[in-house]
Amino acid sequence: MLAAKTKDWFGMTKELLKINIGLQHPSTHGVLRLITELDGETVKSVEPVIGYLHRGMEKLAESRTYLQYLPMVDRVDYLSGFFCQEAFCSAVEKLSDIEVPERAKYIRCLLMELNRITSHLLWLGTYLMDLGASSPIFYAFREREMILRIFENLTGQRMMYNFHVFGGVKRDLSAEILDEIEKFLEIFPEKIKEYESILTDNPIFLSRTKGLGILTKNVALNYSITGANLRASGLNTDFRKQKPYLVYDKLDFEVSTETAGDCYARYLVRIAEMKQSQRIAAQCVDYLKNNSGEFKNSSVNPLAIKPQGEASSFVEAPRGLMICTVTADGSEKPYRVKWRTGSFYSVQILPELLKDRNFADIMAIFGSLDVILSEVDR
Amino acid sequence: MFSDFFKGLKSLFNGHKTVMKQAFQKRVTLEYPEKKRDVSDNFRGRIEIVKDENDKLLCIGCGLCKKVCPCNGVINIEKQTEENGKLHIRYERDEAQCIYCGNCVENCPQKALKFTKEYEFATDVKSELRKIV
Ligand code: SF4
Ligand code: SF4
């Protein structure tokens, strides 16, 4: 399709070429459509079109009870189900004043950190695939599979866990599962080293990511970018530190930041985050092995939850800040549930980041933001 | 320029080292339809409607499973009284709509539903997925 005519230096008319990327493009991580206008190889404008994966997550809540909605919450972001579950559960717990036992909090923390590792590993594999390297995805999936097996043994499914209940978790972690997790956590640092040895100094990878897609601190803040993308632009924000939920205030970890704000910095931040997650998970396993306790608040009857009022919960998900706001009117169904997820804001920054870049860089930049479309459309 | 050359050589070497290391290890994948992986006891597979030794359903028709189901996995539970005065329960499940969340299994007071380890039930006849007991 031809569009908008411009004149070049010699007064000749030049026409911008309009190209549609997507809907089903292997690099769009879901179904995103990008309408791009090209001048030769240079991108003049990009317009992301979203909404193709809309499932009405928010509306569905209004016709379901709290317990009925809980299994669906995993699908808000199918790569990090535990975070969505935590966001919704803790909002409802806040609303109805449900105490969560200490052990349950540690279990939730542990599962979430393992989930963060799986999510970042998937990003690593697919991003490198976007850049044209096909072997890292096998290494990343190899380790991801180990965690998914643990999750499957524990919860019964690989990605749609439905493991949280109001006031705790469904099952206690048995000694075998803790051993399995410990075994994984022992070999994992070795594996991160392996990824770094093939990537961090690789000249091809460096030339495709360094200095590309620079997101400055101010722009990032103006667009409400959160999570690893913001930390790669030099801002030290992490809700696990700033507004500790669960037991994060008792755990020892660092927030990893970079200042460059380019694709390479985002890669470094995510690699560092995986190391920190490993550290947190190891501490949680340590606690769970040496302490016993209740894994759920047995006084809660999930069928009889009828809260009133409004509450929000903040969760630092792998793709940025996740907020779930639940408004309740005292009936057994929520009046309104609102999700705020990181990817939605990361998509909005695309027109800014991709302007005047090379056409081939579109996927290199887009992939580095770690967008997942189920989270954008909800 | 030479340093670039050596950097490239080094990363080439590193890449090959990683690949070779993996090449001599046990393979991590299975050849799926021929070989199958064991799933754990907690696995949420196809749902079985449990019967006791007299071939009678454990279900008492309380309807709780239908109440907690998020998406019409449980279609209908009907209590029918037979001529001799016995209670007969007609339980209808739709496996195509079920998302295997486990709400019904966990909330059933009679433990009348059970997860099995079966996960291969793709079919081209939709009515096969509707189970009436
Ligand atoms: S909850 Fe159990 S006993 Fe009640 S109707 Fe369902 S299967 Fe039957
Ligand atoms: S597993 Fe979930 S979706 Fe399926 S029938 Fe039971 S409650 Fe309904």
Short mmCIF file of C-alpha atoms and ligand atoms in Angstrom, two decimals:
data_model
loop_
_atom_site.label_atom_id
_atom_site.label_comp_id
_atom_site.label_asym_id
_atom_site.label_seq_id
_atom_site.Cartn_x
_atom_site.Cartn_y
_atom_site.Cartn_z
CA MET A 1 0.00 0.00 0.00
CA LEU A 2 1.39 3.41 -0.88
CA ALA A 3 0.88 6.37 1.34
CA ALA A 4 1.94 9.90 2.29
CA LYS A 5 3.99 11.55 -0.43
CA THR A 6 7.08 13.54 0.48
CA LYS A 7 9.64 15.40 -1.63
CA ASP A 8 13.32 14.58 -1.57
CA TRP A 9 16.26 16.99 -2.04
CA PHE A 10 15.86 17.35 -5.76
CA GLY A 11 12.16 17.99 -5.58
CA MET A 12 11.29 14.48 -6.69
CA THR A 13 8.28 12.93 -5.05
CA LYS A 14 9.06 10.08 -2.76
CA GLU A 15 6.49 7.78 -1.39
CA LEU A 16 6.53 6.08 1.95
CA LEU A 17 5.84 2.39 1.85
CA LYS A 18 3.30 1.10 4.30
CA ILE A 19 3.98 -2.40 5.57
CA ASN A 20 1.92 -4.49 7.90
CA ILE A 21 3.87 -6.65 10.33
CA GLY A 22 1.81 -9.28 12.04
CA LEU A 23 -0.80 -10.30 13.03
CA GLN A 24 0.79 -13.67 13.16
CA HIS A 25 4.46 -13.04 13.01
CA PRO A 26 6.82 -15.36 14.82
CA SER A 27 8.57 -12.52 16.60
CA THR A 28 5.55 -10.70 17.95
CA HIS A 29 5.12 -13.09 20.88
CA GLY A 30 1.42 -13.39 20.43
CA VAL A 31 -0.72 -11.42 18.06
CA LEU A 32 0.47 -7.87 17.67
CA ARG A 33 0.04 -5.91 14.50
CA LEU A 34 2.50 -3.17 13.64
CA ILE A 35 1.68 -0.76 10.86
CA THR A 36 5.01 0.62 9.73
CA GLU A 37 5.82 3.32 7.23
CA LEU A 38 9.14 2.85 5.55
CA ASP A 39 11.39 5.19 3.67
CA GLY A 40 13.71 2.71 2.01
CA GLU A 41 15.08 0.74 4.91
CA THR A 42 14.31 3.36 7.52
CA VAL A 43 11.25 3.21 9.67
CA LYS A 44 9.38 6.51 9.62
CA SER A 45 6.50 5.65 11.87
CA VAL A 46 5.11 2.68 13.70
CA GLU A 47 1.65 2.18 14.98
CA PRO A 48 1.00 -0.81 17.20
CA VAL A 49 -2.51 -2.23 16.93
CA ILE A 50 -3.54 -4.25 19.92
CA GLY A 51 -6.63 -6.08 20.97
CA TYR A 52 -6.39 -9.31 19.00
CA LEU A 53 -5.89 -11.39 22.14
CA HIS A 54 -8.59 -9.73 24.15
CA ARG A 55 -10.41 -12.26 26.28
CA GLY A 56 -12.23 -9.90 28.59
CA MET A 57 -10.41 -10.92 31.75
CA GLU A 58 -11.83 -7.94 33.63
CA LYS A 59 -15.40 -8.39 32.49
CA LEU A 60 -15.37 -12.12 33.17
CA ALA A 61 -14.73 -11.41 36.82
CA GLU A 62 -18.01 -9.59 37.18
CA SER A 63 -20.07 -12.67 36.43
CA ARG A 64 -18.08 -15.09 38.54
CA THR A 65 -17.58 -15.62 42.23
CA TYR A 66 -14.16 -15.02 43.74
CA LEU A 67 -13.41 -18.72 43.77
CA GLN A 68 -14.59 -19.19 40.20
CA TYR A 69 -12.43 -16.33 38.95
CA LEU A 70 -9.27 -17.60 40.63
CA PRO A 71 -8.38 -20.27 38.02
CA MET A 72 -8.75 -17.75 35.20
CA VAL A 73 -6.32 -15.30 36.68
CA ASP A 74 -3.36 -17.40 35.51
CA ARG A 75 -4.24 -16.50 31.96
CA VAL A 76 -3.63 -12.79 32.39
CA ASP A 77 0.01 -13.57 31.84
CA TYR A 78 0.40 -17.20 30.98
CA LEU A 79 4.15 -17.17 31.35
CA SER A 80 4.08 -16.06 34.95
CA GLY A 81 0.89 -17.40 36.44
CA PHE A 82 2.02 -17.27 40.03
CA PHE A 83 2.37 -13.50 39.88
CA CYS A 84 -1.17 -13.01 38.64
CA GLN A 85 -2.46 -15.36 41.28
CA GLU A 86 -0.54 -13.50 43.95
CA ALA A 87 -1.85 -10.15 42.75
CA PHE A 88 -5.49 -11.22 42.79
CA CYS A 89 -5.28 -13.30 45.97
CA SER A 90 -3.54 -10.65 48.01
CA ALA A 91 -6.03 -8.01 46.89
CA VAL A 92 -8.92 -10.20 48.04
CA GLU A 93 -7.06 -11.05 51.23
CA LYS A 94 -6.57 -7.39 51.95
CA LEU A 95 -10.26 -6.76 51.36
CA SER A 96 -11.52 -9.48 53.63
CA ASP A 97 -8.75 -9.28 56.27
CA ILE A 98 -7.44 -12.78 55.75
CA GLU A 99 -4.19 -13.62 57.50
CA VAL A 100 -1.63 -15.54 55.47
CA PRO A 101 0.58 -17.85 57.54
CA GLU A 102 4.33 -17.25 57.44
CA ARG A 103 5.11 -20.55 55.75
CA ALA A 104 2.59 -19.87 52.99
CA LYS A 105 4.24 -16.53 52.36
CA TYR A 106 7.63 -18.19 51.93
CA ILE A 107 6.12 -20.81 49.62
CA ARG A 108 4.55 -18.09 47.50
CA CYS A 109 7.85 -16.19 47.36
CA LEU A 110 9.76 -19.28 46.34
CA LEU A 111 7.33 -20.19 43.59
CA MET A 112 7.24 -16.65 42.27
CA GLU A 113 11.00 -16.39 42.05
CA LEU A 114 11.22 -19.72 40.24
CA ASN A 115 8.50 -18.47 37.95
CA ARG A 116 10.52 -15.32 37.28
CA ILE A 117 13.43 -17.48 36.22
CA THR A 118 11.26 -19.45 33.77
CA SER A 119 9.85 -16.26 32.36
CA HIS A 120 13.26 -14.64 31.86
CA LEU A 121 14.63 -17.84 30.37
CA LEU A 122 11.87 -17.90 27.82
CA TRP A 123 12.58 -14.28 27.02
CA LEU A 124 16.28 -15.03 26.60
CA GLY A 125 15.65 -17.90 24.25
CA THR A 126 13.08 -16.19 22.08
CA TYR A 127 14.95 -12.89 21.98
CA LEU A 128 18.08 -14.56 20.72
CA MET A 129 15.89 -16.35 18.20
CA ASP A 130 14.59 -12.96 17.05
CA LEU A 131 18.17 -11.85 16.58
CA GLY A 132 18.86 -14.88 14.45
CA ALA A 133 20.69 -17.19 16.85
CA SER A 134 18.87 -20.46 17.08
CA SER A 135 20.80 -22.44 19.66
CA PRO A 136 20.35 -20.39 22.89
CA ILE A 137 16.64 -21.19 22.89
CA PHE A 138 17.46 -24.87 23.38
CA TYR A 139 19.68 -24.13 26.35
CA ALA A 140 17.12 -21.80 27.88
CA PHE A 141 14.30 -24.30 27.42
CA ARG A 142 16.42 -27.07 28.90
CA GLU A 143 16.56 -25.28 32.24
CA ARG A 144 13.04 -23.92 31.99
CA GLU A 145 11.78 -27.44 31.56
CA MET A 146 13.39 -28.45 34.87
CA ILE A 147 11.40 -25.83 36.75
CA LEU A 148 8.22 -26.60 34.86
CA ARG A 149 8.56 -30.25 35.87
CA ILE A 150 8.81 -29.16 39.49
CA PHE A 151 5.72 -27.00 39.06
CA GLU A 152 3.90 -29.86 37.42
CA ASN A 153 4.76 -32.25 40.23
CA LEU A 154 3.56 -29.71 42.72
CA THR A 155 0.51 -28.11 41.18
CA GLY A 156 -0.57 -30.56 38.50
CA GLN A 157 -0.08 -28.36 35.48
CA ARG A 158 2.85 -26.76 33.79
CA MET A 159 1.59 -23.25 33.24
CA MET A 160 -1.94 -22.82 34.57
CA TYR A 161 -1.17 -23.45 38.18
CA ASN A 162 -4.26 -22.42 40.13
CA PHE A 163 -2.22 -23.11 43.22
CA HIS A 164 -3.02 -20.12 45.41
CA VAL A 165 -6.03 -20.13 47.67
CA PHE A 166 -7.32 -17.24 49.70
CA GLY A 167 -5.10 -17.36 52.78
CA GLY A 168 -2.31 -19.58 51.59
CA VAL A 169 -1.55 -22.24 49.03
CA LYS A 170 -3.20 -25.51 48.14
CA ARG A 171 -0.50 -27.94 49.15
CA ASP A 172 2.55 -27.98 51.33
CA LEU A 173 5.90 -28.43 49.65
CA SER A 174 7.03 -31.97 50.37
CA ALA A 175 10.64 -32.79 51.23
CA GLU A 176 11.14 -34.36 47.79
CA ILE A 177 10.01 -31.26 45.98
CA LEU A 178 12.22 -29.07 48.15
CA ASP A 179 15.13 -31.38 47.33
CA GLU A 180 14.32 -31.13 43.65
CA ILE A 181 14.25 -27.34 43.85
CA GLU A 182 17.50 -27.31 45.77
CA LYS A 183 19.13 -29.52 43.18
CA PHE A 184 18.02 -27.15 40.44
CA LEU A 185 19.21 -24.09 42.33
CA GLU A 186 22.63 -25.69 42.74
CA ILE A 187 23.23 -26.27 39.06
CA PHE A 188 21.56 -23.08 37.84
CA PRO A 189 24.46 -20.60 38.44
CA GLU A 190 26.62 -22.87 36.32
CA LYS A 191 24.05 -22.63 33.51
CA ILE A 192 23.84 -18.84 33.71
CA LYS A 193 27.60 -18.79 33.28
CA GLU A 194 27.13 -20.89 30.21
CA TYR A 195 24.66 -18.42 28.68
CA GLU A 196 26.95 -15.55 29.50
CA SER A 197 29.97 -17.25 28.02
CA ILE A 198 28.23 -17.56 24.66
CA LEU A 199 26.44 -14.21 24.72
CA THR A 200 27.90 -11.44 26.84
CA ASP A 201 31.10 -11.02 24.83
CA ASN A 202 29.83 -12.31 21.54
CA PRO A 203 30.68 -9.64 18.91
CA ILE A 204 27.63 -10.43 16.76
CA PHE A 205 25.28 -10.17 19.72
CA LEU A 206 27.00 -6.97 20.87
CA SER A 207 26.76 -5.30 17.49
CA ARG A 208 23.06 -6.14 17.25
CA THR A 209 22.13 -4.90 20.73
CA LYS A 210 24.62 -2.36 22.02
CA GLY A 211 23.52 1.23 21.55
CA LEU A 212 20.27 0.08 19.97
CA GLY A 213 16.84 1.20 21.12
CA ILE A 214 18.06 3.58 23.79
CA LEU A 215 15.35 4.35 26.28
CA THR A 216 16.28 7.33 28.39
CA LYS A 217 15.21 7.68 31.97
CA ASN A 218 12.83 10.56 31.32
CA VAL A 219 11.09 8.96 28.37
CA ALA A 220 10.72 5.74 30.31
CA LEU A 221 9.16 7.57 33.22
CA ASN A 222 6.84 9.56 30.98
CA TYR A 223 5.54 6.37 29.43
CA SER A 224 5.14 4.63 32.82
CA ILE A 225 7.58 1.90 31.96
CA THR A 226 8.30 -0.35 34.91
CA GLY A 227 10.25 -3.46 35.72
CA ALA A 228 13.46 -4.58 34.11
CA ASN A 229 13.04 -2.10 31.23
CA LEU A 230 13.08 0.83 33.64
CA ARG A 231 15.92 -0.55 35.70
CA ALA A 232 17.99 -0.87 32.52
CA SER A 233 17.55 2.88 32.06
CA GLY A 234 19.23 3.60 35.34
CA LEU A 235 16.37 3.92 37.79
CA ASN A 236 16.57 1.82 40.88
CA THR A 237 12.94 0.88 41.34
CA ASP A 238 11.80 -2.48 42.51
CA PHE A 239 8.58 -3.00 44.38
CA ARG A 240 10.07 -5.92 46.23
CA LYS A 241 12.34 -3.38 47.93
CA GLN A 242 10.21 -0.23 47.90
CA LYS A 243 6.95 -1.67 49.10
CA PRO A 244 7.83 -5.13 50.35
CA TYR A 245 5.00 -7.60 50.10
CA LEU A 246 4.99 -11.17 51.46
CA VAL A 247 8.37 -11.73 53.10
CA TYR A 248 10.63 -9.80 50.76
CA ASP A 249 11.73 -7.52 53.59
CA LYS A 250 13.29 -10.51 55.33
CA LEU A 251 15.14 -11.77 52.30
CA ASP A 252 18.54 -10.64 51.23
CA PHE A 253 18.85 -9.60 47.58
CA GLU A 254 20.00 -6.74 45.40
CA VAL A 255 18.21 -4.77 42.75
CA SER A 256 20.15 -4.93 39.51
CA THR A 257 20.35 -1.76 37.45
CA GLU A 258 22.16 -0.59 34.34
CA THR A 259 22.50 2.93 33.04
CA ALA A 260 22.79 2.58 29.27
CA GLY A 261 19.11 1.91 28.56
CA ASP A 262 19.79 0.01 25.35
CA CYS A 263 18.87 -3.54 24.40
CA TYR A 264 22.14 -4.84 25.77
CA ALA A 265 21.48 -3.21 29.15
CA ARG A 266 18.07 -4.84 29.28
CA TYR A 267 19.72 -8.17 28.60
CA LEU A 268 22.22 -7.60 31.40
CA VAL A 269 19.52 -6.61 33.87
CA ARG A 270 17.50 -9.74 33.17
CA ILE A 271 20.53 -12.00 33.51
CA ALA A 272 21.37 -10.32 36.83
CA GLU A 273 17.77 -10.69 37.94
CA MET A 274 17.87 -14.42 37.34
CA LYS A 275 20.91 -14.64 39.59
CA GLN A 276 19.10 -12.68 42.30
CA SER A 277 16.02 -14.88 41.94
CA GLN A 278 18.20 -17.90 42.44
CA ARG A 279 19.54 -16.27 45.60
CA ILE A 280 16.07 -15.50 46.97
CA ALA A 281 14.78 -18.96 46.14
CA ALA A 282 17.71 -20.56 47.94
CA GLN A 283 16.89 -18.54 51.07
CA CYS A 284 13.24 -19.56 50.89
CA VAL A 285 14.13 -23.23 50.52
CA ASP A 286 16.41 -22.87 53.50
CA TYR A 287 13.59 -21.43 55.60
CA LEU A 288 11.06 -24.02 54.46
CA LYS A 289 13.40 -26.90 55.29
CA ASN A 290 14.12 -25.68 58.79
CA ASN A 291 10.72 -24.41 59.84
CA SER A 292 7.33 -25.97 59.91
CA GLY A 293 3.95 -24.34 60.06
CA GLU A 294 0.60 -23.97 58.41
CA PHE A 295 0.54 -23.65 54.66
CA LYS A 296 -2.91 -22.13 54.57
CA ASN A 297 -5.33 -20.33 56.78
CA SER A 298 -7.83 -23.09 57.40
CA SER A 299 -10.46 -20.78 58.86
CA VAL A 300 -11.20 -19.32 55.43
CA ASN A 301 -14.14 -20.70 53.51
CA PRO A 302 -13.50 -19.76 49.88
CA LEU A 303 -17.17 -20.19 49.04
CA ALA A 304 -18.26 -17.61 51.57
CA ILE A 305 -16.01 -14.72 50.62
CA LYS A 306 -18.11 -11.58 50.43
CA PRO A 307 -15.87 -8.58 51.01
CA GLN A 308 -16.71 -4.94 50.73
CA GLY A 309 -14.63 -1.99 49.63
CA GLU A 310 -11.68 -1.57 47.33
CA ALA A 311 -8.13 -2.85 47.53
CA SER A 312 -5.11 -2.98 45.27
CA SER A 313 -2.10 -5.20 45.38
CA PHE A 314 1.30 -4.49 43.87
CA VAL A 315 3.44 -7.26 42.51
CA GLU A 316 6.79 -6.90 40.82
CA ALA A 317 6.19 -9.24 37.91
CA PRO A 318 8.85 -10.20 35.35
CA ARG A 319 7.43 -7.69 32.86
CA GLY A 320 6.98 -4.81 35.19
CA LEU A 321 4.66 -3.71 37.89
CA MET A 322 1.44 -5.64 38.11
CA ILE A 323 -1.47 -4.12 39.97
CA CYS A 324 -4.76 -5.80 40.58
CA THR A 325 -7.53 -3.63 41.92
CA VAL A 326 -10.64 -5.35 43.19
CA THR A 327 -13.78 -3.39 43.96
CA ALA A 328 -16.30 -5.35 45.97
CA ASP A 329 -19.87 -4.54 46.86
CA GLY A 330 -20.50 -7.15 49.51
CA SER A 331 -21.94 -9.74 47.16
CA GLU A 332 -20.26 -12.97 46.25
CA LYS A 333 -19.02 -11.60 42.94
CA PRO A 334 -16.52 -8.78 42.47
CA TYR A 335 -18.05 -5.52 41.30
CA ARG A 336 -15.02 -4.71 39.19
CA VAL A 337 -11.52 -6.07 38.74
CA LYS A 338 -8.86 -3.95 37.09
CA TRP A 339 -5.48 -5.20 35.92
CA ARG A 340 -2.46 -3.02 35.34
CA THR A 341 0.34 -4.93 33.66
CA GLY A 342 3.80 -3.95 32.49
CA SER A 343 3.64 -5.08 28.88
CA PHE A 344 0.83 -2.72 27.98
CA TYR A 345 3.10 0.24 28.64
CA SER A 346 6.08 -1.36 26.93
CA VAL A 347 4.08 -1.60 23.70
CA GLN A 348 3.22 2.09 23.81
CA ILE A 349 6.85 3.07 23.74
CA LEU A 350 7.41 1.39 20.35
CA PRO A 351 6.65 4.42 18.12
CA GLU A 352 9.19 6.40 20.10
CA LEU A 353 11.91 3.76 20.10
CA LEU A 354 11.56 2.59 16.53
CA LYS A 355 11.45 5.94 14.79
CA ASP A 356 14.30 6.39 12.29
CA ARG A 357 15.71 2.96 13.00
CA ASN A 358 16.53 0.29 10.51
CA PHE A 359 13.74 -2.05 9.46
CA ALA A 360 15.74 -5.06 10.62
CA ASP A 361 16.06 -3.53 14.07
CA ILE A 362 12.32 -3.55 14.73
CA MET A 363 12.33 -7.05 16.12
CA ALA A 364 15.65 -6.58 17.91
CA ILE A 365 14.19 -3.64 19.83
CA PHE A 366 10.71 -5.00 20.27
CA GLY A 367 12.00 -8.33 21.52
CA SER A 368 14.22 -6.70 24.09
CA LEU A 369 11.24 -5.12 25.82
CA ASP A 370 9.87 -8.55 26.74
CA VAL A 371 6.29 -7.92 25.76
CA ILE A 372 3.69 -10.63 26.01
CA LEU A 373 0.45 -9.94 24.26
CA SER A 374 -1.83 -11.79 26.65
CA GLU A 375 -0.83 -9.22 29.22
CA VAL A 376 -1.40 -6.30 26.87
CA ASP A 377 -4.93 -7.22 25.86
CA ARG A 378 -6.07 -9.16 28.90
CA MET B 1 40.98 -4.52 14.13
CA PHE B 2 43.06 -7.46 15.23
CA SER B 3 41.48 -7.38 18.65
CA ASP B 4 38.09 -7.70 16.98
CA PHE B 5 39.33 -10.69 15.10
CA PHE B 6 40.54 -12.38 18.27
CA LYS B 7 37.35 -11.54 20.12
CA GLY B 8 35.36 -13.16 17.36
CA LEU B 9 37.61 -16.19 17.43
CA LYS B 10 37.22 -16.47 21.18
CA SER B 11 33.45 -16.35 21.07
CA LEU B 12 33.45 -18.88 18.23
CA PHE B 13 35.53 -21.15 20.40
CA ASN B 14 33.24 -20.58 23.39
CA GLY B 15 30.18 -21.39 21.33
CA HIS B 16 31.64 -24.62 20.06
CA LYS B 17 32.78 -25.57 23.55
CA THR B 18 29.21 -25.18 24.86
CA VAL B 19 27.74 -27.16 22.01
CA MET B 20 30.26 -29.97 22.35
CA LYS B 21 29.71 -30.15 26.09
CA GLN B 22 26.01 -30.70 25.53
CA ALA B 23 26.63 -33.13 22.67
CA PHE B 24 28.20 -35.66 25.00
CA GLN B 25 25.50 -35.44 27.64
CA LYS B 26 22.32 -37.39 28.04
CA ARG B 27 19.65 -36.07 25.72
CA VAL B 28 16.90 -34.12 27.41
CA THR B 29 14.09 -34.72 24.94
CA LEU B 30 11.88 -37.74 24.38
CA GLU B 31 10.56 -39.07 21.12
CA TYR B 32 7.03 -38.36 22.13
CA PRO B 33 4.44 -40.71 20.70
CA GLU B 34 6.74 -43.72 21.13
CA LYS B 35 8.07 -42.84 24.54
CA LYS B 36 6.01 -41.14 27.18
CA ARG B 37 6.96 -39.30 30.27
CA ASP B 38 5.55 -40.21 33.65
CA VAL B 39 3.41 -37.56 35.24
CA SER B 40 3.09 -37.05 38.96
CA ASP B 41 0.21 -38.11 41.16
CA ASN B 42 -0.93 -34.51 41.43
CA PHE B 43 -1.38 -34.27 37.67
CA ARG B 44 -4.62 -32.70 36.55
CA GLY B 45 -5.65 -34.89 33.67
CA ARG B 46 -9.02 -36.16 32.49
CA ILE B 47 -11.61 -36.17 35.28
CA GLU B 48 -13.14 -39.44 36.33
CA ILE B 49 -16.54 -39.67 37.96
CA VAL B 50 -15.90 -42.21 40.69
CA LYS B 51 -18.13 -45.23 41.23
CA ASP B 52 -18.16 -47.52 44.20
CA GLU B 53 -17.86 -51.31 44.02
CA ASN B 54 -21.60 -51.70 43.29
CA ASP B 55 -21.23 -49.54 40.19
CA LYS B 56 -23.06 -46.71 41.87
CA LEU B 57 -21.92 -43.10 41.71
CA LEU B 58 -20.42 -41.65 44.86
CA CYS B 59 -22.01 -38.36 43.92
CA ILE B 60 -24.96 -37.27 45.99
CA GLY B 61 -26.05 -34.53 43.63
CA CYS B 62 -25.35 -31.60 45.90
CA GLY B 63 -24.36 -29.40 42.97
CA LEU B 64 -21.35 -27.80 44.60
CA CYS B 65 -19.08 -28.74 41.71
CA LYS B 66 -21.35 -26.90 39.31
CA LYS B 67 -21.35 -23.89 41.57
CA VAL B 68 -17.56 -23.55 41.73
CA CYS B 69 -16.88 -24.36 38.09
CA PRO B 70 -15.67 -21.27 36.24
CA CYS B 71 -16.63 -22.31 32.74
CA ASN B 72 -19.42 -24.82 32.25
CA GLY B 73 -17.26 -27.90 32.62
CA VAL B 74 -20.06 -29.37 34.69
CA ILE B 75 -23.14 -29.13 32.52
CA ASN B 76 -25.89 -30.69 34.55
CA ILE B 77 -26.54 -32.79 37.61
CA GLU B 78 -30.01 -34.26 37.72
CA LYS B 79 -31.56 -36.24 40.53
CA GLN B 80 -34.04 -38.78 39.29
CA THR B 81 -36.10 -41.07 41.47
CA GLU B 82 -36.62 -44.48 39.98
CA GLU B 83 -39.79 -46.53 40.31
CA ASN B 84 -38.45 -48.57 43.18
CA GLY B 85 -37.78 -45.38 45.08
CA LYS B 86 -34.00 -45.34 44.54
CA LEU B 87 -32.21 -42.13 43.80
CA HIS B 88 -30.46 -42.04 40.47
CA ILE B 89 -28.03 -39.32 39.54
CA ARG B 90 -27.41 -38.27 36.00
CA TYR B 91 -24.11 -36.42 35.82
CA GLU B 92 -23.15 -34.58 32.65
CA ARG B 93 -19.67 -33.20 32.03
CA ASP B 94 -18.25 -31.43 29.02
CA GLU B 95 -14.55 -32.06 28.66
CA ALA B 96 -14.25 -29.60 25.82
CA GLN B 97 -15.28 -26.71 28.06
CA CYS B 98 -13.43 -27.82 31.18
CA ILE B 99 -10.15 -26.04 31.86
CA TYR B 100 -8.97 -28.65 34.36
CA CYS B 101 -8.65 -26.11 37.11
CA GLY B 102 -9.51 -28.56 39.85
CA ASN B 103 -12.10 -26.50 41.68
CA CYS B 104 -14.77 -29.20 41.41
CA VAL B 105 -12.46 -32.01 42.50
CA GLU B 106 -11.22 -30.13 45.53
CA ASN B 107 -14.59 -28.88 46.69
CA CYS B 108 -16.60 -32.08 46.29
CA PRO B 109 -17.66 -33.21 49.76
CA GLN B 110 -17.96 -36.86 48.69
CA LYS B 111 -14.67 -37.12 46.78
CA ALA B 112 -16.84 -38.22 43.90
CA LEU B 113 -14.57 -36.73 41.24
CA LYS B 114 -10.98 -37.68 40.63
CA PHE B 115 -8.18 -36.54 38.37
CA THR B 116 -6.57 -39.23 36.26
CA LYS B 117 -3.21 -39.12 34.54
CA GLU B 118 -4.72 -39.30 31.10
CA TYR B 119 -3.87 -36.35 28.87
CA GLU B 120 -4.28 -37.59 25.34
CA PHE B 121 -7.89 -37.20 24.43
CA ALA B 122 -7.87 -35.17 21.26
CA THR B 123 -10.66 -36.24 18.98
CA ASP B 124 -12.49 -35.11 15.89
CA VAL B 125 -15.88 -36.09 17.22
CA LYS B 126 -17.02 -33.47 19.63
CA SER B 127 -19.69 -35.59 21.24
CA GLU B 128 -16.99 -37.93 22.55
CA LEU B 129 -15.95 -35.18 24.90
CA ARG B 130 -19.37 -34.98 26.48
CA LYS B 131 -19.58 -37.48 29.25
CA ILE B 132 -22.89 -38.58 30.69
CA VAL B 133 -22.96 -40.98 33.61
S1 SF4 C 1 -19.78 -31.76 44.41
FE1 SF4 C 1 -19.42 -33.98 44.39
S2 SF4 C 1 -21.23 -34.82 45.42
FE2 SF4 C 1 -21.76 -32.70 44.90
S3 SF4 C 1 -22.76 -32.86 42.89
FE3 SF4 C 1 -20.58 -32.49 42.48
S4 SF4 C 1 -19.70 -34.54 42.25
FE4 SF4 C 1 -21.71 -34.82 43.24
S1 SF4 C 2 -11.90 -28.84 36.56
FE1 SF4 C 2 -12.58 -26.70 36.74
S2 SF4 C 2 -13.42 -26.22 34.74
FE2 SF4 C 2 -13.28 -28.46 34.83
S3 SF4 C 2 -15.29 -29.10 35.56
FE3 SF4 C 2 -13.98 -28.91 37.36
S4 SF4 C 2 -14.34 -26.82 38.08
FE4 SF4 C 2 -15.16 -26.92 36.00
#
